[in-house]
PDB file of C-alpha atoms in Angstrom:
ATOM      1  CA  UNK Z  29      10.086  21.837 -39.438  1.00 78.00           C
ATOM      2  CA  UNK Z  30       9.976  21.085 -35.703  1.00 84.00           C
ATOM      3  CA  UNK Z  31      11.609  17.723 -36.348  1.00 83.00           C
ATOM      4  CA  UNK Z  32      14.403  19.421 -38.306  1.00 85.00           C
ATOM      5  CA  UNK Z  33      14.969  21.990 -35.556  1.00 91.00           C
ATOM      6  CA  UNK Z  34      15.070  19.206 -33.006  1.00 92.00           C
ATOM      7  CA  UNK Z  35      17.750  17.337 -34.932  1.00 88.00           C
ATOM      8  CA  UNK Z  36      19.762  20.547 -35.337  1.00 92.00           C
ATOM      9  CA  UNK Z  37      19.820  21.042 -31.569  1.00 94.00           C
ATOM     10  CA  UNK Z  38      20.679  17.406 -30.962  1.00 94.00           C
ATOM     11  CA  UNK Z  39      23.671  17.594 -33.323  1.00 91.00           C
ATOM     12  CA  UNK Z  40      24.694  20.949 -31.848  1.00 93.00           C
ATOM     13  CA  UNK Z  41      24.632  19.332 -28.416  1.00 96.00           C
ATOM     14  CA  UNK Z  42      26.708  16.399 -29.647  1.00 94.00           C
ATOM     15  CA  UNK Z  43      29.187  18.844 -31.217  1.00 94.00           C
ATOM     16  CA  UNK Z  44      29.502  20.870 -28.004  1.00 94.00           C
ATOM     17  CA  UNK Z  45      29.881  17.794 -25.825  1.00 95.00           C
ATOM     18  CA  UNK Z  46      32.576  16.616 -28.217  1.00 94.00           C
ATOM     19  CA  UNK Z  47      34.282  19.966 -27.902  1.00 94.00           C
ATOM     20  CA  UNK Z  48      34.317  19.830 -24.113  1.00 92.00           C
ATOM     21  CA  UNK Z  49      35.565  16.243 -24.125  1.00 93.00           C
ATOM     22  CA  UNK Z  50      38.249  17.067 -26.687  1.00 94.00           C
ATOM     23  CA  UNK Z  51      39.528  20.109 -24.832  1.00 93.00           C
ATOM     24  CA  UNK Z  52      39.377  18.862 -21.260  1.00 92.00           C
ATOM     25  CA  UNK Z  53      40.230  15.214 -21.766  1.00 94.00           C
ATOM     26  CA  UNK Z  54      41.674  14.342 -25.151  1.00 94.00           C
ATOM     27  CA  UNK Z  55      44.218  17.205 -25.246  1.00 95.00           C
ATOM     28  CA  UNK Z  56      45.533  15.986 -21.882  1.00 96.00           C
ATOM     29  CA  UNK Z  57      46.163  12.571 -23.389  1.00 96.00           C
ATOM     30  CA  UNK Z  58      48.041  14.134 -26.294  1.00 96.00           C
ATOM     31  CA  UNK Z  59      50.228  16.157 -23.953  1.00 97.00           C
ATOM     32  CA  UNK Z  60      50.871  13.196 -21.652  1.00 97.00           C
ATOM     33  CA  UNK Z  61      52.122  11.233 -24.652  1.00 97.00           C
ATOM     34  CA  UNK Z  62      54.366  14.128 -25.728  1.00 97.00           C
ATOM     35  CA  UNK Z  63      55.667  14.613 -22.175  1.00 97.00           C
ATOM     36  CA  UNK Z  64      56.720  10.969 -21.987  1.00 96.00           C
ATOM     37  CA  UNK Z  65      58.662  11.349 -25.221  1.00 95.00           C
ATOM     38  CA  UNK Z  66      60.261  14.631 -24.100  1.00 95.00           C
ATOM     39  CA  UNK Z  67      61.273  13.241 -20.711  1.00 93.00           C
ATOM     40  CA  UNK Z  68      62.838  10.210 -22.385  1.00 92.00           C
ATOM     41  CA  UNK Z  69      64.960  12.445 -24.616  1.00 91.00           C
ATOM     42  CA  UNK Z  70      66.105  14.882 -21.940  1.00 93.00           C
ATOM     43  CA  UNK Z  71      68.993  12.819 -20.568  1.00 90.00           C
ATOM     44  CA  UNK Z  72      70.452  12.549 -24.046  1.00 91.00           C
ATOM     45  CA  UNK Z  73      69.947  16.283 -24.579  1.00 92.00           C
ATOM     46  CA  UNK Z  74      71.792  17.068 -21.348  1.00 93.00           C
ATOM     47  CA  UNK Z  75      74.739  14.980 -22.545  1.00 91.00           C
ATOM     48  CA  UNK Z  76      74.845  16.460 -26.029  1.00 90.00           C
ATOM     49  CA  UNK Z  77      74.360  20.136 -25.259  1.00 91.00           C
ATOM     50  CA  UNK Z  78      77.422  22.364 -25.522  1.00 91.00           C
ATOM     51  CA  UNK Z  79      78.266  24.247 -22.334  1.00 92.00           C
ATOM     52  CA  UNK Z  80      80.544  27.277 -22.588  1.00 91.00           C
ATOM     53  CA  UNK Z  81      82.129  29.498 -20.007  1.00 91.00           C
ATOM     54  CA  UNK Z  82      81.837  33.118 -21.143  1.00 90.00           C
ATOM     55  CA  UNK Z  83      82.933  36.376 -19.663  1.00 88.00           C
ATOM     56  CA  UNK Z  84      80.053  38.163 -17.980  1.00 86.00           C
ATOM     57  CA  UNK Z  85      80.358  41.884 -17.610  1.00 77.00           C
ATOM     58  CA  UNK Z  86      77.269  43.549 -16.182  1.00 73.00           C
ATOM     59  CA  UNK Z  87      76.835  46.900 -17.898  1.00 62.00           C
ATOM     60  CA  UNK Z  88      75.478  49.722 -15.813  1.00 55.00           C
ATOM     61  CA  UNK Z  89      72.758  51.639 -17.628  1.00 53.00           C
ATOM     62  CA  UNK Z  90      70.248  54.207 -16.434  1.00 52.00           C
ATOM     63  CA  UNK Z  91      67.655  52.320 -14.395  1.00 51.00           C
ATOM     64  CA  UNK Z  92      69.779  49.394 -13.316  1.00 51.00           C
ATOM     65  CA  UNK Z  93      72.120  46.758 -14.684  1.00 49.00           C
ATOM     66  CA  UNK Z  94      71.580  45.316 -18.118  1.00 50.00           C
ATOM     67  CA  UNK Z  95      71.514  41.616 -18.582  1.00 48.00           C
ATOM     68  CA  UNK Z  96      73.756  41.442 -21.594  1.00 49.00           C
ATOM     69  CA  UNK Z  97      77.465  40.957 -21.916  1.00 47.00           C
ATOM     70  CA  UNK Z  98      77.528  43.292 -24.902  1.00 44.00           C
ATOM     71  CA  UNK Z  99      76.667  46.945 -24.360  1.00 44.00           C
ATOM     72  CA  UNK Z 100      73.667  47.947 -26.504  1.00 46.00           C
ATOM     73  CA  UNK Z 101      73.496  51.176 -28.522  1.00 51.00           C
ATOM     74  CA  UNK Z 102      73.073  54.271 -26.444  1.00 54.00           C
ATOM     75  CA  UNK Z 103      74.131  52.654 -23.202  1.00 53.00           C
ATOM     76  CA  UNK Z 104      76.498  54.560 -21.020  1.00 58.00           C
ATOM     77  CA  UNK Z 105      78.789  52.224 -19.163  1.00 56.00           C
ATOM     78  CA  UNK Z 106      79.394  53.124 -15.563  1.00 57.00           C
ATOM     79  CA  UNK Z 107      82.492  52.196 -13.597  1.00 60.00           C
ATOM     80  CA  UNK Z 108      83.975  49.039 -15.088  1.00 64.00           C
ATOM     81  CA  UNK Z 109      82.948  46.022 -13.011  1.00 64.00           C
ATOM     82  CA  UNK Z 110      85.185  42.987 -12.720  1.00 69.00           C
ATOM     83  CA  UNK Z 111      84.526  40.383 -15.421  1.00 75.00           C
ATOM     84  CA  UNK Z 112      83.116  37.100 -14.142  1.00 85.00           C
ATOM     85  CA  UNK Z 113      82.691  33.699 -15.718  1.00 90.00           C
ATOM     86  CA  UNK Z 114      79.179  32.701 -16.647  1.00 92.00           C
ATOM     87  CA  UNK Z 115      78.104  29.236 -17.824  1.00 94.00           C
ATOM     88  CA  UNK Z 116      76.020  29.192 -20.974  1.00 93.00           C
ATOM     89  CA  UNK Z 117      74.398  26.333 -22.843  1.00 94.00           C
ATOM     90  CA  UNK Z 118      73.697  26.166 -26.552  1.00 90.00           C
ATOM     91  CA  UNK Z 119      70.038  26.821 -27.359  1.00 88.00           C
ATOM     92  CA  UNK Z 120      67.840  23.909 -28.404  1.00 91.00           C
ATOM     93  CA  UNK Z 121      65.947  23.608 -31.655  1.00 92.00           C
ATOM     94  CA  UNK Z 122      62.457  25.061 -31.511  1.00 96.00           C
ATOM     95  CA  UNK Z 123      59.999  22.384 -30.440  1.00 94.00           C
ATOM     96  CA  UNK Z 124      62.604  20.299 -28.594  1.00 94.00           C
ATOM     97  CA  UNK Z 125      62.838  19.753 -24.861  1.00 95.00           C
ATOM     98  CA  UNK Z 126      65.649  21.566 -23.060  1.00 96.00           C
ATOM     99  CA  UNK Z 127      64.818  21.130 -19.386  1.00 96.00           C
ATOM    100  CA  UNK Z 128      62.197  20.609 -16.723  1.00 97.00           C
ATOM    101  CA  UNK Z 129      60.257  22.947 -14.481  1.00 98.00           C
ATOM    102  CA  UNK Z 130      59.311  21.871 -10.974  1.00 98.00           C
ATOM    103  CA  UNK Z 131      57.051  23.846  -8.650  1.00 98.00           C
ATOM    104  CA  UNK Z 132      56.570  21.766  -5.486  1.00 97.00           C
ATOM    105  CA  UNK Z 133      53.879  24.037  -4.021  1.00 97.00           C
ATOM    106  CA  UNK Z 134      51.504  23.284  -6.906  1.00 97.00           C
ATOM    107  CA  UNK Z 135      52.805  19.771  -7.552  1.00 96.00           C
ATOM    108  CA  UNK Z 136      54.147  20.545 -11.009  1.00 97.00           C
ATOM    109  CA  UNK Z 137      56.977  18.627 -12.642  1.00 97.00           C
ATOM    110  CA  UNK Z 138      57.019  18.766 -16.445  1.00 97.00           C
ATOM    111  CA  UNK Z 139      59.435  18.983 -19.344  1.00 97.00           C
ATOM    112  CA  UNK Z 140      59.780  22.331 -21.103  1.00 97.00           C
ATOM    113  CA  UNK Z 141      60.254  22.933 -24.794  1.00 97.00           C
ATOM    114  CA  UNK Z 142      61.929  25.661 -26.769  1.00 97.00           C
ATOM    115  CA  UNK Z 143      59.438  27.975 -28.481  1.00 97.00           C
ATOM    116  CA  UNK Z 144      55.908  29.185 -27.908  1.00 97.00           C
ATOM    117  CA  UNK Z 145      54.245  28.273 -31.171  1.00 96.00           C
ATOM    118  CA  UNK Z 146      50.863  26.578 -30.861  1.00 94.00           C
ATOM    119  CA  UNK Z 147      52.378  23.165 -31.569  1.00 95.00           C
ATOM    120  CA  UNK Z 148      55.184  23.718 -29.063  1.00 97.00           C
ATOM    121  CA  UNK Z 149      52.825  24.578 -26.223  1.00 97.00           C
ATOM    122  CA  UNK Z 150      50.772  21.462 -26.882  1.00 96.00           C
ATOM    123  CA  UNK Z 151      53.767  19.471 -25.614  1.00 97.00           C
ATOM    124  CA  UNK Z 152      54.343  21.458 -22.429  1.00 97.00           C
ATOM    125  CA  UNK Z 153      55.435  24.876 -21.176  1.00 98.00           C
ATOM    126  CA  UNK Z 154      57.436  26.716 -23.825  1.00 97.00           C
ATOM    127  CA  UNK Z 155      60.376  29.054 -23.527  1.00 97.00           C
ATOM    128  CA  UNK Z 156      60.034  32.280 -25.492  1.00 97.00           C
ATOM    129  CA  UNK Z 157      62.841  32.135 -28.046  1.00 95.00           C
ATOM    130  CA  UNK Z 158      64.832  35.343 -27.889  1.00 93.00           C
ATOM    131  CA  UNK Z 159      64.510  35.671 -24.143  1.00 95.00           C
ATOM    132  CA  UNK Z 160      67.447  34.335 -22.111  1.00 96.00           C
ATOM    133  CA  UNK Z 161      67.392  30.692 -21.105  1.00 96.00           C
ATOM    134  CA  UNK Z 162      66.574  29.979 -17.466  1.00 97.00           C
ATOM    135  CA  UNK Z 163      69.663  30.399 -15.324  1.00 96.00           C
ATOM    136  CA  UNK Z 164      70.982  33.232 -17.482  1.00 95.00           C
ATOM    137  CA  UNK Z 165      70.954  36.953 -16.732  1.00 94.00           C
ATOM    138  CA  UNK Z 166      67.816  38.787 -17.812  1.00 94.00           C
ATOM    139  CA  UNK Z 167      64.221  37.731 -18.098  1.00 96.00           C
ATOM    140  CA  UNK Z 168      63.540  34.148 -19.156  1.00 97.00           C
ATOM    141  CA  UNK Z 169      59.911  33.911 -20.284  1.00 97.00           C
ATOM    142  CA  UNK Z 170      57.999  30.628 -20.167  1.00 98.00           C
ATOM    143  CA  UNK Z 171      54.371  30.239 -21.266  1.00 98.00           C
ATOM    144  CA  UNK Z 172      51.984  27.367 -20.682  1.00 97.00           C
ATOM    145  CA  UNK Z 173      48.391  26.230 -20.983  1.00 97.00           C
ATOM    146  CA  UNK Z 174      46.091  26.738 -18.021  1.00 97.00           C
ATOM    147  CA  UNK Z 175      43.109  24.523 -18.762  1.00 96.00           C
ATOM    148  CA  UNK Z 176      43.906  22.336 -21.754  1.00 96.00           C
ATOM    149  CA  UNK Z 177      46.857  20.268 -23.050  1.00 96.00           C
ATOM    150  CA  UNK Z 178      47.738  18.961 -19.621  1.00 96.00           C
ATOM    151  CA  UNK Z 179      47.133  22.370 -18.008  1.00 97.00           C
ATOM    152  CA  UNK Z 180      50.717  22.653 -16.728  1.00 97.00           C
ATOM    153  CA  UNK Z 181      50.050  26.158 -15.411  1.00 97.00           C
ATOM    154  CA  UNK Z 182      46.544  25.389 -14.176  1.00 97.00           C
ATOM    155  CA  UNK Z 183      47.392  26.296 -10.589  1.00 97.00           C
ATOM    156  CA  UNK Z 184      49.741  29.185 -11.280  1.00 97.00           C
ATOM    157  CA  UNK Z 185      47.295  31.506  -9.519  1.00 96.00           C
ATOM    158  CA  UNK Z 186      47.885  29.612  -6.266  1.00 97.00           C
ATOM    159  CA  UNK Z 187      51.560  30.583  -6.080  1.00 97.00           C
ATOM    160  CA  UNK Z 188      52.451  32.975  -3.322  1.00 96.00           C
ATOM    161  CA  UNK Z 189      55.448  35.170  -2.681  1.00 96.00           C
ATOM    162  CA  UNK Z 190      58.446  33.094  -1.644  1.00 96.00           C
ATOM    163  CA  UNK Z 191      57.343  29.862  -3.344  1.00 97.00           C
ATOM    164  CA  UNK Z 192      60.232  28.121  -5.062  1.00 98.00           C
ATOM    165  CA  UNK Z 193      60.455  27.223  -8.726  1.00 98.00           C
ATOM    166  CA  UNK Z 194      63.189  24.854  -9.875  1.00 98.00           C
ATOM    167  CA  UNK Z 195      64.265  24.774 -13.481  1.00 98.00           C
ATOM    168  CA  UNK Z 196      66.666  22.033 -14.498  1.00 97.00           C
ATOM    169  CA  UNK Z 197      68.703  22.534 -17.649  1.00 96.00           C
ATOM    170  CA  UNK Z 198      71.960  21.081 -18.903  1.00 95.00           C
ATOM    171  CA  UNK Z 199      73.809  23.456 -16.554  1.00 95.00           C
ATOM    172  CA  UNK Z 200      72.077  22.181 -13.426  1.00 95.00           C
ATOM    173  CA  UNK Z 201      69.160  23.227 -11.251  1.00 97.00           C
ATOM    174  CA  UNK Z 202      68.299  26.917 -11.153  1.00 97.00           C
ATOM    175  CA  UNK Z 203      66.183  27.878  -8.161  1.00 98.00           C
ATOM    176  CA  UNK Z 204      63.863  30.868  -8.393  1.00 98.00           C
ATOM    177  CA  UNK Z 205      61.667  32.459  -5.756  1.00 97.00           C
ATOM    178  CA  UNK Z 206      58.292  33.970  -6.560  1.00 97.00           C
ATOM    179  CA  UNK Z 207      58.202  37.705  -6.001  1.00 97.00           C
ATOM    180  CA  UNK Z 208      55.269  39.967  -5.234  1.00 96.00           C
ATOM    181  CA  UNK Z 209      53.237  41.121  -8.228  1.00 95.00           C
ATOM    182  CA  UNK Z 210      54.261  44.610  -9.361  1.00 95.00           C
ATOM    183  CA  UNK Z 211      51.869  47.402  -8.446  1.00 94.00           C
ATOM    184  CA  UNK Z 212      51.155  48.201 -12.093  1.00 93.00           C
ATOM    185  CA  UNK Z 213      49.436  44.857 -12.741  1.00 95.00           C
ATOM    186  CA  UNK Z 214      48.345  43.653  -9.302  1.00 95.00           C
ATOM    187  CA  UNK Z 215      44.628  42.933  -8.933  1.00 95.00           C
ATOM    188  CA  UNK Z 216      42.553  42.655  -5.747  1.00 94.00           C
ATOM    189  CA  UNK Z 217      43.702  39.049  -5.291  1.00 94.00           C
ATOM    190  CA  UNK Z 218      47.352  40.045  -5.427  1.00 94.00           C
ATOM    191  CA  UNK Z 219      47.825  38.439  -8.854  1.00 96.00           C
ATOM    192  CA  UNK Z 220      49.532  40.117 -11.779  1.00 97.00           C
ATOM    193  CA  UNK Z 221      46.988  40.190 -14.617  1.00 97.00           C
ATOM    194  CA  UNK Z 222      47.736  41.908 -17.909  1.00 97.00           C
ATOM    195  CA  UNK Z 223      46.455  42.107 -21.467  1.00 97.00           C
ATOM    196  CA  UNK Z 224      47.960  39.659 -23.998  1.00 96.00           C
ATOM    197  CA  UNK Z 225      49.629  42.635 -25.672  1.00 96.00           C
ATOM    198  CA  UNK Z 226      51.373  43.945 -22.551  1.00 96.00           C
ATOM    199  CA  UNK Z 227      54.879  43.260 -23.761  1.00 95.00           C
ATOM    200  CA  UNK Z 228      56.558  44.969 -20.823  1.00 95.00           C
ATOM    201  CA  UNK Z 229      56.326  41.723 -18.841  1.00 96.00           C
ATOM    202  CA  UNK Z 230      58.784  40.100 -21.265  1.00 95.00           C
ATOM    203  CA  UNK Z 231      61.290  42.945 -21.296  1.00 94.00           C
ATOM    204  CA  UNK Z 232      64.834  42.452 -19.956  1.00 93.00           C
ATOM    205  CA  UNK Z 233      65.301  42.965 -16.237  1.00 91.00           C
ATOM    206  CA  UNK Z 234      68.303  43.490 -14.021  1.00 90.00           C
ATOM    207  CA  UNK Z 235      69.485  40.271 -12.370  1.00 92.00           C
ATOM    208  CA  UNK Z 236      68.048  36.927 -13.432  1.00 95.00           C
ATOM    209  CA  UNK Z 237      64.310  36.418 -13.594  1.00 97.00           C
ATOM    210  CA  UNK Z 238      61.846  33.772 -14.652  1.00 98.00           C
ATOM    211  CA  UNK Z 239      58.514  35.073 -15.919  1.00 98.00           C
ATOM    212  CA  UNK Z 240      55.702  32.543 -16.216  1.00 98.00           C
ATOM    213  CA  UNK Z 241      52.689  33.477 -18.329  1.00 98.00           C
ATOM    214  CA  UNK Z 242      49.353  31.747 -18.804  1.00 98.00           C
ATOM    215  CA  UNK Z 243      45.747  32.523 -19.693  1.00 97.00           C
ATOM    216  CA  UNK Z 244      43.438  34.268 -17.234  1.00 96.00           C
ATOM    217  CA  UNK Z 245      40.817  33.697 -16.017  1.00 95.00           C
ATOM    218  CA  UNK Z 246      40.524  29.950 -16.379  1.00 95.00           C
ATOM    219  CA  UNK Z 247      38.617  28.955 -19.543  1.00 94.00           C
ATOM    220  CA  UNK Z 248      39.290  32.309 -21.162  1.00 95.00           C
ATOM    221  CA  UNK Z 249      42.171  33.687 -23.200  1.00 95.00           C
ATOM    222  CA  UNK Z 250      41.132  37.286 -22.619  1.00 95.00           C
ATOM    223  CA  UNK Z 251      43.923  38.155 -20.143  1.00 96.00           C
ATOM    224  CA  UNK Z 252      47.259  36.812 -18.990  1.00 97.00           C
ATOM    225  CA  UNK Z 253      48.305  35.790 -15.497  1.00 97.00           C
ATOM    226  CA  UNK Z 254      51.944  36.588 -14.878  1.00 97.00           C
ATOM    227  CA  UNK Z 255      54.238  35.243 -12.169  1.00 98.00           C
ATOM    228  CA  UNK Z 256      57.619  36.842 -11.642  1.00 97.00           C
ATOM    229  CA  UNK Z 257      60.331  34.836  -9.905  1.00 97.00           C
ATOM    230  CA  UNK Z 258      63.922  35.810  -9.155  1.00 97.00           C
ATOM    231  CA  UNK Z 259      66.961  33.543  -9.282  1.00 97.00           C
ATOM    232  CA  UNK Z 260      68.236  32.733  -5.804  1.00 97.00           C
ATOM    233  CA  UNK Z 261      70.449  29.688  -6.345  1.00 96.00           C
ATOM    234  CA  UNK Z 262      72.026  27.680  -9.119  1.00 95.00           C
ATOM    235  CA  UNK Z 263      75.168  27.323 -11.209  1.00 95.00           C
ATOM    236  CA  UNK Z 264      75.173  31.000 -12.272  1.00 95.00           C
ATOM    237  CA  UNK Z 265      73.497  32.554  -9.255  1.00 94.00           C
ATOM    238  CA  UNK Z 266      76.671  33.730  -7.519  1.00 92.00           C
ATOM    239  CA  UNK Z 267      78.005  35.342 -10.682  1.00 91.00           C
ATOM    240  CA  UNK Z 268      74.773  37.108 -11.586  1.00 90.00           C
ATOM    241  CA  UNK Z 269      73.774  38.153  -8.114  1.00 87.00           C
ATOM    242  CA  UNK Z 270      77.302  39.120  -7.181  1.00 80.00           C
ATOM    243  CA  UNK Z 271      77.194  37.282  -3.872  1.00 58.00           C
TER     244      UNK Z 271
ATOM    245  CA  UNK J  29      19.625   9.616 -40.894  1.00 76.00           C
ATOM    246  CA  UNK J  30      22.707   7.751 -42.104  1.00 81.00           C
ATOM    247  CA  UNK J  31      20.468   4.898 -43.227  1.00 86.00           C
ATOM    248  CA  UNK J  32      18.280   7.209 -45.325  1.00 87.00           C
ATOM    249  CA  UNK J  33      21.390   8.824 -46.786  1.00 87.00           C
ATOM    250  CA  UNK J  34      22.709   5.369 -47.676  1.00 88.00           C
ATOM    251  CA  UNK J  35      19.416   4.436 -49.332  1.00 89.00           C
ATOM    252  CA  UNK J  36      19.329   7.718 -51.250  1.00 90.00           C
ATOM    253  CA  UNK J  37      22.825   7.251 -52.676  1.00 88.00           C
ATOM    254  CA  UNK J  38      23.202   5.620 -56.108  1.00 89.00           C
ATOM    255  CA  UNK J  39      25.687   2.868 -56.909  1.00 90.00           C
ATOM    256  CA  UNK J  40      26.646  -0.508 -55.437  1.00 92.00           C
ATOM    257  CA  UNK J  41      26.755  -0.984 -51.627  1.00 91.00           C
ATOM    258  CA  UNK J  42      30.565  -1.057 -51.437  1.00 93.00           C
ATOM    259  CA  UNK J  43      30.826   2.280 -53.236  1.00 93.00           C
ATOM    260  CA  UNK J  44      28.159   3.829 -50.996  1.00 92.00           C
ATOM    261  CA  UNK J  45      29.891   2.625 -47.826  1.00 93.00           C
ATOM    262  CA  UNK J  46      33.230   3.884 -49.155  1.00 94.00           C
ATOM    263  CA  UNK J  47      31.806   7.303 -49.938  1.00 93.00           C
ATOM    264  CA  UNK J  48      30.086   7.543 -46.562  1.00 93.00           C
ATOM    265  CA  UNK J  49      33.343   6.573 -44.827  1.00 94.00           C
ATOM    266  CA  UNK J  50      35.282   9.262 -46.680  1.00 95.00           C
ATOM    267  CA  UNK J  51      32.575  11.836 -45.861  1.00 93.00           C
ATOM    268  CA  UNK J  52      32.686  10.810 -42.177  1.00 93.00           C
ATOM    269  CA  UNK J  53      36.463  11.159 -42.145  1.00 96.00           C
ATOM    270  CA  UNK J  54      36.319  14.604 -43.744  1.00 97.00           C
ATOM    271  CA  UNK J  55      33.638  15.627 -41.259  1.00 93.00           C
ATOM    272  CA  UNK J  56      35.770  14.385 -38.355  1.00 93.00           C
ATOM    273  CA  UNK J  57      38.794  16.356 -39.572  1.00 95.00           C
ATOM    274  CA  UNK J  58      36.649  19.476 -39.931  1.00 96.00           C
ATOM    275  CA  UNK J  59      35.172  19.013 -36.473  1.00 95.00           C
ATOM    276  CA  UNK J  60      38.603  18.574 -34.830  1.00 93.00           C
ATOM    277  CA  UNK J  61      39.964  21.541 -36.765  1.00 94.00           C
ATOM    278  CA  UNK J  62      37.063  23.652 -35.492  1.00 95.00           C
ATOM    279  CA  UNK J  63      37.730  22.379 -31.946  1.00 94.00           C
ATOM    280  CA  UNK J  64      41.338  23.555 -32.258  1.00 91.00           C
ATOM    281  CA  UNK J  65      40.253  27.002 -33.455  1.00 91.00           C
ATOM    282  CA  UNK J  66      37.538  27.343 -30.812  1.00 92.00           C
ATOM    283  CA  UNK J  67      39.951  26.034 -28.180  1.00 91.00           C
ATOM    284  CA  UNK J  68      42.059  29.146 -28.555  1.00 90.00           C
ATOM    285  CA  UNK J  69      39.221  31.117 -26.993  1.00 91.00           C
ATOM    286  CA  UNK J  70      39.346  28.836 -23.943  1.00 92.00           C
ATOM    287  CA  UNK J  71      43.111  28.704 -23.594  1.00 93.00           C
ATOM    288  CA  UNK J  72      45.526  30.018 -26.178  1.00 94.00           C
ATOM    289  CA  UNK J  73      48.658  28.896 -24.359  1.00 94.00           C
ATOM    290  CA  UNK J  74      49.189  32.049 -22.338  1.00 95.00           C
ATOM    291  CA  UNK J  75      51.726  33.741 -24.574  1.00 96.00           C
ATOM    292  CA  UNK J  76      52.261  37.478 -24.430  1.00 94.00           C
ATOM    293  CA  UNK J  77      52.624  39.491 -27.619  1.00 86.00           C
ATOM    294  CA  UNK J  78      52.613  36.497 -29.982  1.00 73.00           C
TER     295      UNK J  78
END
């Protein structure tokens, strides 16, 4: 009886040690392999992607400016603004790389993939399909692992207001600046922490934004850490910001 | 433990080793699958509303 209990605990210990090793070491190897493959294919992607120049007409709606070129139902257009030319790239297939994200202040430089399915995020940060691509008007949402699979967003909590985030796509390099966490989600450390179901963080916003999401706290998927960054420079910045 | 299991199994040695290998492989797949499921509690990828 005692011998059997002893063996049970030994095997349980082996299982748990295997779990820790798998999560904190082996998943990093898997992601590193995938990142190498994604990085190798990016140059070709940049050459093959279709870039279009489209007319961009910001539509004035109650609460700000929408991020779409087509007025949605129920929107009341304000005074007609002058149409501008916006560069757009064709979206990538889900699971494929479409650009890179660089955050010098936390020493991050990784390839991003389209999609946020479990298998997409194992490769690197994933762009939420349905949200605008980085460099486009609206709210581009990118999610990433914080502790496993290369932990691309492991140090996201160290970002401070004004830090720069560079996203390179087929259009060029889009530069974003981290903005202060909104009052409605700011904790005592100044971080924006929400529940995984708080969809408002992914909703469209006036201007051009990049919203980074990851798990919080580290080693727990109970909450989400959100970083909001606003476009300040890039191929479409002048058009979107109206400068 | 594996030795006693091997001795307990009927059949020729090659068949026993083959069966044990298949069982080990199945066990490994189950263990990794459980690691993947449990891993979501550590870090689910940080998505919102998915």
